[in-house]
PDB file of N, CA and C in Angstrom:
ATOM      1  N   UNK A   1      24.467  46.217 -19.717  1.00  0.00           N
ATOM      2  CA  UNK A   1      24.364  47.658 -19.768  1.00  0.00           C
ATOM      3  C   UNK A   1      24.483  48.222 -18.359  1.00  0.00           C
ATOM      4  N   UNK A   2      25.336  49.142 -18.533  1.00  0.00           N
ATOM      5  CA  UNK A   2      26.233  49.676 -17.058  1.00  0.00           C
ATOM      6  C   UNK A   2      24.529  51.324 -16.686  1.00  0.00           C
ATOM      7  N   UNK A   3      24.017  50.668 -15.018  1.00  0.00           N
ATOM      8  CA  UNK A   3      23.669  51.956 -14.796  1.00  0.00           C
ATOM      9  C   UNK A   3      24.238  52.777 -14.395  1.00  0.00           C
ATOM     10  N   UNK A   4      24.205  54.043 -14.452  1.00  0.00           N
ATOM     11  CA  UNK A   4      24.901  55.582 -14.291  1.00  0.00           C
ATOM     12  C   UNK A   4      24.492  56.017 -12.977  1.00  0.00           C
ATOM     13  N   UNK A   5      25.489  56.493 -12.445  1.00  0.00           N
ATOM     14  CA  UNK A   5      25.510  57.071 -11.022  1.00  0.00           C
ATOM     15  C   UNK A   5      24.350  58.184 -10.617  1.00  0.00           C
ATOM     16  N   UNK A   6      23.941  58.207  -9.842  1.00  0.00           N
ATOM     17  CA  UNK A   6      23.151  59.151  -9.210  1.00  0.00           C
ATOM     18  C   UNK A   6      24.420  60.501  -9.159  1.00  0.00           C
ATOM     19  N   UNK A   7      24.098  61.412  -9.838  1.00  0.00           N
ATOM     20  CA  UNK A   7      25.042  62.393  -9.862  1.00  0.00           C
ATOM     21  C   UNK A   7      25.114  63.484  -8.762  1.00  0.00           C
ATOM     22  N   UNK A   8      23.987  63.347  -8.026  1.00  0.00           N
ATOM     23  CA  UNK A   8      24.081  64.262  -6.869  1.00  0.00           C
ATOM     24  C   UNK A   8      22.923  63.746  -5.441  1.00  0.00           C
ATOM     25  N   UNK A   9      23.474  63.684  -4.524  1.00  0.00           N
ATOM     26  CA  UNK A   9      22.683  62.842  -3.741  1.00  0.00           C
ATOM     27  C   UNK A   9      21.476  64.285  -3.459  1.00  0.00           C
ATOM     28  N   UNK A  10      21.925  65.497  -3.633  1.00  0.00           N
ATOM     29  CA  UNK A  10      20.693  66.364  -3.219  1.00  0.00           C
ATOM     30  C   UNK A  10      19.624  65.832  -4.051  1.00  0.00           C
ATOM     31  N   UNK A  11      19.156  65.526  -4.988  1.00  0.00           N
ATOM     32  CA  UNK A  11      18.429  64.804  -5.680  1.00  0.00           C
ATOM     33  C   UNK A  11      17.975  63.533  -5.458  1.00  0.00           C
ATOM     34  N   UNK A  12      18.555  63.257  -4.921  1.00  0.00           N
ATOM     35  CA  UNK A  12      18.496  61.739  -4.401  1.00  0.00           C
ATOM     36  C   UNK A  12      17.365  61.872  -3.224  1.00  0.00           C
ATOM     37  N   UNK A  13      18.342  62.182  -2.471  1.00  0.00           N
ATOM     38  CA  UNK A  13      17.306  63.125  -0.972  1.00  0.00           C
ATOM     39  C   UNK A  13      16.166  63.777  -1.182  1.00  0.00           C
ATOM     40  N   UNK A  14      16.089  64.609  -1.892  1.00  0.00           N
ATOM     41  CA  UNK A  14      15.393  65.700  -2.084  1.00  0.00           C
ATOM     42  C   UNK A  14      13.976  65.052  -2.881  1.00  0.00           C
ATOM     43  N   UNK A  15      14.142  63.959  -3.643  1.00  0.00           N
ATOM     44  CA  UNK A  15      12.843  63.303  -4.659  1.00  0.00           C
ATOM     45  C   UNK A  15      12.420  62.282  -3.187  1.00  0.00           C
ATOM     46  N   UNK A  16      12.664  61.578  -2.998  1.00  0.00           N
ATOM     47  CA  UNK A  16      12.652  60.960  -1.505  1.00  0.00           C
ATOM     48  C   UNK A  16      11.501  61.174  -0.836  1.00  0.00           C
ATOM     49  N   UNK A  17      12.620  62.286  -0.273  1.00  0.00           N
ATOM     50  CA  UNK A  17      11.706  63.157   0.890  1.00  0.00           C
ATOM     51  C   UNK A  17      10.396  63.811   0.341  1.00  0.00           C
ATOM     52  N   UNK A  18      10.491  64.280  -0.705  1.00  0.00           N
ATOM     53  CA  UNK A  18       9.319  65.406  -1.626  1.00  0.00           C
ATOM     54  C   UNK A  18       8.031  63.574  -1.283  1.00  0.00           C
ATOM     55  N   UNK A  19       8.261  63.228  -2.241  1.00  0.00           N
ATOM     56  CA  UNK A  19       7.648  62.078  -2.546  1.00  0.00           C
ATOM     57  C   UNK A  19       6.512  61.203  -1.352  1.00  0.00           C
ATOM     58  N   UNK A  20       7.629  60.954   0.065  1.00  0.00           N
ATOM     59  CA  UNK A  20       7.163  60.384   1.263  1.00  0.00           C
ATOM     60  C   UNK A  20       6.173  61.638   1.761  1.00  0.00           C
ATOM     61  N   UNK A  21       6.176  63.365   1.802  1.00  0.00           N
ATOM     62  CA  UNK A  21       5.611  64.248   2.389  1.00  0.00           C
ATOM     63  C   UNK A  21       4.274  64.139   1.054  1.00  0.00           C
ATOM     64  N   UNK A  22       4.367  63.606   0.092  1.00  0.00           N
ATOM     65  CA  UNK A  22       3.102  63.609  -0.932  1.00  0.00           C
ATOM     66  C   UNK A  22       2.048  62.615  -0.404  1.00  0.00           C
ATOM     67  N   UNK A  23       2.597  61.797  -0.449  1.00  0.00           N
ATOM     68  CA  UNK A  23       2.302  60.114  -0.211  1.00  0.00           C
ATOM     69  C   UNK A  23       1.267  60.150   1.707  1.00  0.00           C
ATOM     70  N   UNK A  24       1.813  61.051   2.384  1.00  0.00           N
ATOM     71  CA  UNK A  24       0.892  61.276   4.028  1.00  0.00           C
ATOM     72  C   UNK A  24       0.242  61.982   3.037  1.00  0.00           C
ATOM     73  N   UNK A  25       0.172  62.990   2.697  1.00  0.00           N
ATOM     74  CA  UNK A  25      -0.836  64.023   2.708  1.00  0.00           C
ATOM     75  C   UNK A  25      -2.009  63.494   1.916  1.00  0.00           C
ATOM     76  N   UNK A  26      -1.644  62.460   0.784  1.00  0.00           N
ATOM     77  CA  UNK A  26      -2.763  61.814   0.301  1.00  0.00           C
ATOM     78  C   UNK A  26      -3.995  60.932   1.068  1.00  0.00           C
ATOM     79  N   UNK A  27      -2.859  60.261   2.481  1.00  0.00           N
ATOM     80  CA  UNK A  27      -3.246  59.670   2.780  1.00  0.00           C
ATOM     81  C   UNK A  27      -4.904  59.325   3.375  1.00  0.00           C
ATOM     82  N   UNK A  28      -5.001  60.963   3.463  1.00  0.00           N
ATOM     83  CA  UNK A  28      -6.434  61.352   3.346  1.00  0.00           C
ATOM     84  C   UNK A  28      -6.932  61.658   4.807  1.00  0.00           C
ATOM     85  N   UNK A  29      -6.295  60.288   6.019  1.00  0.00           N
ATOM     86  CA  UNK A  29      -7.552  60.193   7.187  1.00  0.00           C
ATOM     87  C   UNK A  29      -6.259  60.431   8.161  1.00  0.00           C
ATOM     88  N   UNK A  30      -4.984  61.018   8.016  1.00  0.00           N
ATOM     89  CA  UNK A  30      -4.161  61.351   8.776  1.00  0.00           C
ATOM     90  C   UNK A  30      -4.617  62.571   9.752  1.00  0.00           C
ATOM     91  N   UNK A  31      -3.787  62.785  10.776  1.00  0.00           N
ATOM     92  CA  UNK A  31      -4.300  63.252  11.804  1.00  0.00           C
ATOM     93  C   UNK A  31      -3.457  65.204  11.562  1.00  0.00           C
ATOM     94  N   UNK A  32      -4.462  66.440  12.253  1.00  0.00           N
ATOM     95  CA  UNK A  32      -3.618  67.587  11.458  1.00  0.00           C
ATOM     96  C   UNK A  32      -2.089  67.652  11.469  1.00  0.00           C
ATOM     97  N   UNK A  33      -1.586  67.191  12.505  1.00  0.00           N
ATOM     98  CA  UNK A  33      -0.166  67.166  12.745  1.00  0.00           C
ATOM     99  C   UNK A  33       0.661  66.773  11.642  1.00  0.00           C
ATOM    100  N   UNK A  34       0.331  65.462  11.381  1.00  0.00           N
ATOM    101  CA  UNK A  34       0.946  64.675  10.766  1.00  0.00           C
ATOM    102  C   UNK A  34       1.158  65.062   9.294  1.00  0.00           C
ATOM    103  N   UNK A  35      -0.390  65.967   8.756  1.00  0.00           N
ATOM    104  CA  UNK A  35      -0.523  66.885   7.213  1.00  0.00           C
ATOM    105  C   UNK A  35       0.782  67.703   7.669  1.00  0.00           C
ATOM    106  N   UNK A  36       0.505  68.162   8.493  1.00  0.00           N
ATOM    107  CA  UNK A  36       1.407  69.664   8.587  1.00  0.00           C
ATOM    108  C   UNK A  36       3.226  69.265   8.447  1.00  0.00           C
ATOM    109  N   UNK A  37       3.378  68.258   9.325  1.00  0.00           N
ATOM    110  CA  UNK A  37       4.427  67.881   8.985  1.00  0.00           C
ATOM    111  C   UNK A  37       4.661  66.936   7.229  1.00  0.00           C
ATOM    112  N   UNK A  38       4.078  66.382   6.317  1.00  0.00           N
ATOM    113  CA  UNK A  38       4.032  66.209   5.390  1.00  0.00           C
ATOM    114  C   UNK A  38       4.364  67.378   4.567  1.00  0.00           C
ATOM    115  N   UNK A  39       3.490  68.342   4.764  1.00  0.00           N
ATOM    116  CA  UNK A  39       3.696  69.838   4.035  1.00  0.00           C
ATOM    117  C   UNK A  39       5.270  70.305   3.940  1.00  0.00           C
ATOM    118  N   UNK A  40       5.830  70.409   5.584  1.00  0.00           N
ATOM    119  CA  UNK A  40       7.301  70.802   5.472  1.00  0.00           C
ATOM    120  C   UNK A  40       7.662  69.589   4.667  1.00  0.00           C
ATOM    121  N   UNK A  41       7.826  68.377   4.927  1.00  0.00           N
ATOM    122  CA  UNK A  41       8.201  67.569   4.072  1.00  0.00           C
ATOM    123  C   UNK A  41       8.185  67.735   2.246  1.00  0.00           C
ATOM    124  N   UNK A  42       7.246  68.051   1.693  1.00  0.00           N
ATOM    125  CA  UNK A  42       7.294  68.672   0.798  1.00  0.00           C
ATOM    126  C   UNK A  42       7.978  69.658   0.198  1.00  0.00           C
ATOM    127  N   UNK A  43       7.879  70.853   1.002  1.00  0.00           N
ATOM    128  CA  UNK A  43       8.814  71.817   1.007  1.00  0.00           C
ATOM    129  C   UNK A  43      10.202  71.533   1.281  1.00  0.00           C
ATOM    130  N   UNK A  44      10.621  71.079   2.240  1.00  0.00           N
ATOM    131  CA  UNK A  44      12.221  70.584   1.560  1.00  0.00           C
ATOM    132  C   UNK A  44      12.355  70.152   0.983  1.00  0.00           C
ATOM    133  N   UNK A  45      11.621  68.900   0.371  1.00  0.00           N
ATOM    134  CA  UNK A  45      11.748  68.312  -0.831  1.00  0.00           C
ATOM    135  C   UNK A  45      12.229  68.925  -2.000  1.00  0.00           C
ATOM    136  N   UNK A  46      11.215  70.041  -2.399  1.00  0.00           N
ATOM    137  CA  UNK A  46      11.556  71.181  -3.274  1.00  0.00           C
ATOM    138  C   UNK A  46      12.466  71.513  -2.759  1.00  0.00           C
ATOM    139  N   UNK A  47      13.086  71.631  -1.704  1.00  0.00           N
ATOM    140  CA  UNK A  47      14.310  73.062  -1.934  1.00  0.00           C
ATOM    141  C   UNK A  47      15.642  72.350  -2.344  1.00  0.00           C
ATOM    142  N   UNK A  48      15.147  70.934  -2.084  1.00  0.00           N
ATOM    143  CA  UNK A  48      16.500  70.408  -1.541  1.00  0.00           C
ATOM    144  C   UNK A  48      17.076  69.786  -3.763  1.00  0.00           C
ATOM    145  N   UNK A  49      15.583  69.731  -4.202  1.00  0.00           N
ATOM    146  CA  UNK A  49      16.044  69.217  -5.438  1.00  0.00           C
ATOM    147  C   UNK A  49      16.234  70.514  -6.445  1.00  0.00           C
ATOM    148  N   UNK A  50      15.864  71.915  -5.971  1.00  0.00           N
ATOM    149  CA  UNK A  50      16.470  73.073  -6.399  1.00  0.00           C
ATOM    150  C   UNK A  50      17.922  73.067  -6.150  1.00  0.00           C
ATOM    151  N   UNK A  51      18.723  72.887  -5.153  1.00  0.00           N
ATOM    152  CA  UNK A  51      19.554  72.691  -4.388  1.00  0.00           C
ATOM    153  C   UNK A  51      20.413  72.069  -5.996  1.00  0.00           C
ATOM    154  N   UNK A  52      19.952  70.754  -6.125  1.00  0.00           N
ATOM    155  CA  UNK A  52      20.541  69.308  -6.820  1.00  0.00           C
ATOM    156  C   UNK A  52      20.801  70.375  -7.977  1.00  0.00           C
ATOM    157  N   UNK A  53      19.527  71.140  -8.618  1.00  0.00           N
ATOM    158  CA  UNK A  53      20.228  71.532 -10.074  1.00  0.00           C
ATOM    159  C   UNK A  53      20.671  72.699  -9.852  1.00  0.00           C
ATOM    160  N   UNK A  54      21.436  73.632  -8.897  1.00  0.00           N
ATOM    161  CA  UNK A  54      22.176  74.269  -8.748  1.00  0.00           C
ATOM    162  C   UNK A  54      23.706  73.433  -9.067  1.00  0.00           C
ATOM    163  N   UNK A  55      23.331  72.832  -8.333  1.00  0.00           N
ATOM    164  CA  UNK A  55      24.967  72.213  -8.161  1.00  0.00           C
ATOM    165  C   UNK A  55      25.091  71.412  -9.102  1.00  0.00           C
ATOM    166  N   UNK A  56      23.941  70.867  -9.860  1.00  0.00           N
ATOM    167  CA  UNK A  56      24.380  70.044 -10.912  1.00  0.00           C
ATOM    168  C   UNK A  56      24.745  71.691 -12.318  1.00  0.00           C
ATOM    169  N   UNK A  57      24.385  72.414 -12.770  1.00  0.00           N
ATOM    170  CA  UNK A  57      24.942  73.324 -13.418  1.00  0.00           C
ATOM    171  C   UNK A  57      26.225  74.006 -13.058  1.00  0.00           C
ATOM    172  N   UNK A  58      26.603  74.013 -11.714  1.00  0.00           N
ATOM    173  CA  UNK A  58      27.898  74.594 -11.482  1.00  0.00           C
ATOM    174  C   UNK A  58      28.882  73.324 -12.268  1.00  0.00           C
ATOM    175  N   UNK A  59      28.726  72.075 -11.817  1.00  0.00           N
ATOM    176  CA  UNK A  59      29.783  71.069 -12.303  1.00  0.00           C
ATOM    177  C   UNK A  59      29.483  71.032 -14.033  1.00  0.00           C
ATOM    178  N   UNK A  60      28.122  71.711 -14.386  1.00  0.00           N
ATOM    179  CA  UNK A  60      28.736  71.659 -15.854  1.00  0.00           C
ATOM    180  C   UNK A  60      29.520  72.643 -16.225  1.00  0.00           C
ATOM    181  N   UNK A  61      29.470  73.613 -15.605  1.00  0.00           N
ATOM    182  CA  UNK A  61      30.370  74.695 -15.662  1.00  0.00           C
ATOM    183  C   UNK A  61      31.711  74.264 -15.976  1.00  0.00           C
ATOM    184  N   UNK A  62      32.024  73.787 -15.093  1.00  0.00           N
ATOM    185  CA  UNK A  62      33.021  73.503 -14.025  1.00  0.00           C
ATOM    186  C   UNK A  62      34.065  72.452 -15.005  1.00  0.00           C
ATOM    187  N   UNK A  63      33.029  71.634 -16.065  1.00  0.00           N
ATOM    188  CA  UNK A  63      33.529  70.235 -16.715  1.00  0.00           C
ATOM    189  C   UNK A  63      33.681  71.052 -18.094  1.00  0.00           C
ATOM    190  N   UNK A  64      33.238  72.288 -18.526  1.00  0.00           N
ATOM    191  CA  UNK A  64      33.269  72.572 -19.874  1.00  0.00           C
ATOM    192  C   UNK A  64      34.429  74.026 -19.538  1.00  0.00           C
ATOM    193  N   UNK A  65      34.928  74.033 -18.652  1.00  0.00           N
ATOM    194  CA  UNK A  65      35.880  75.125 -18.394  1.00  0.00           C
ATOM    195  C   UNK A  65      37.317  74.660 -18.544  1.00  0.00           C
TER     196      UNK A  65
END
């Protein structure tokens, strides 16, 4: 059984990154810097997998046109 392509690397990236900025901030005994930078980490995370289903709805567009 054949796996299926990652259809958009913003998604790819974007769960990643979200994920690694979750993963410090849990970490509990990190230092403030390091939260703060986790936080942006987070936040692109989100933007970047908003990003993914933008562009993944344009190509359905795009495939049913």
């Amino acid at each position: 059984m054949k796996r299926k392509k990652v259809k958009s690397p913003w998604a790819l990236a974007g769960f990643s990154i979200y994920i690694i900025g979750f993963a410090i901030l849990l970490a509990g005994s990190a230092p403030e810097w390091l939260e703060t930078v986790s936080k942006i980490m987070i936040v692109i995370g989100v933007i970047l997998l908003i990003i993914a289903g933008i562009d993944l709805k344009k190509r359905k567009k795009s495939v049913q046109a």
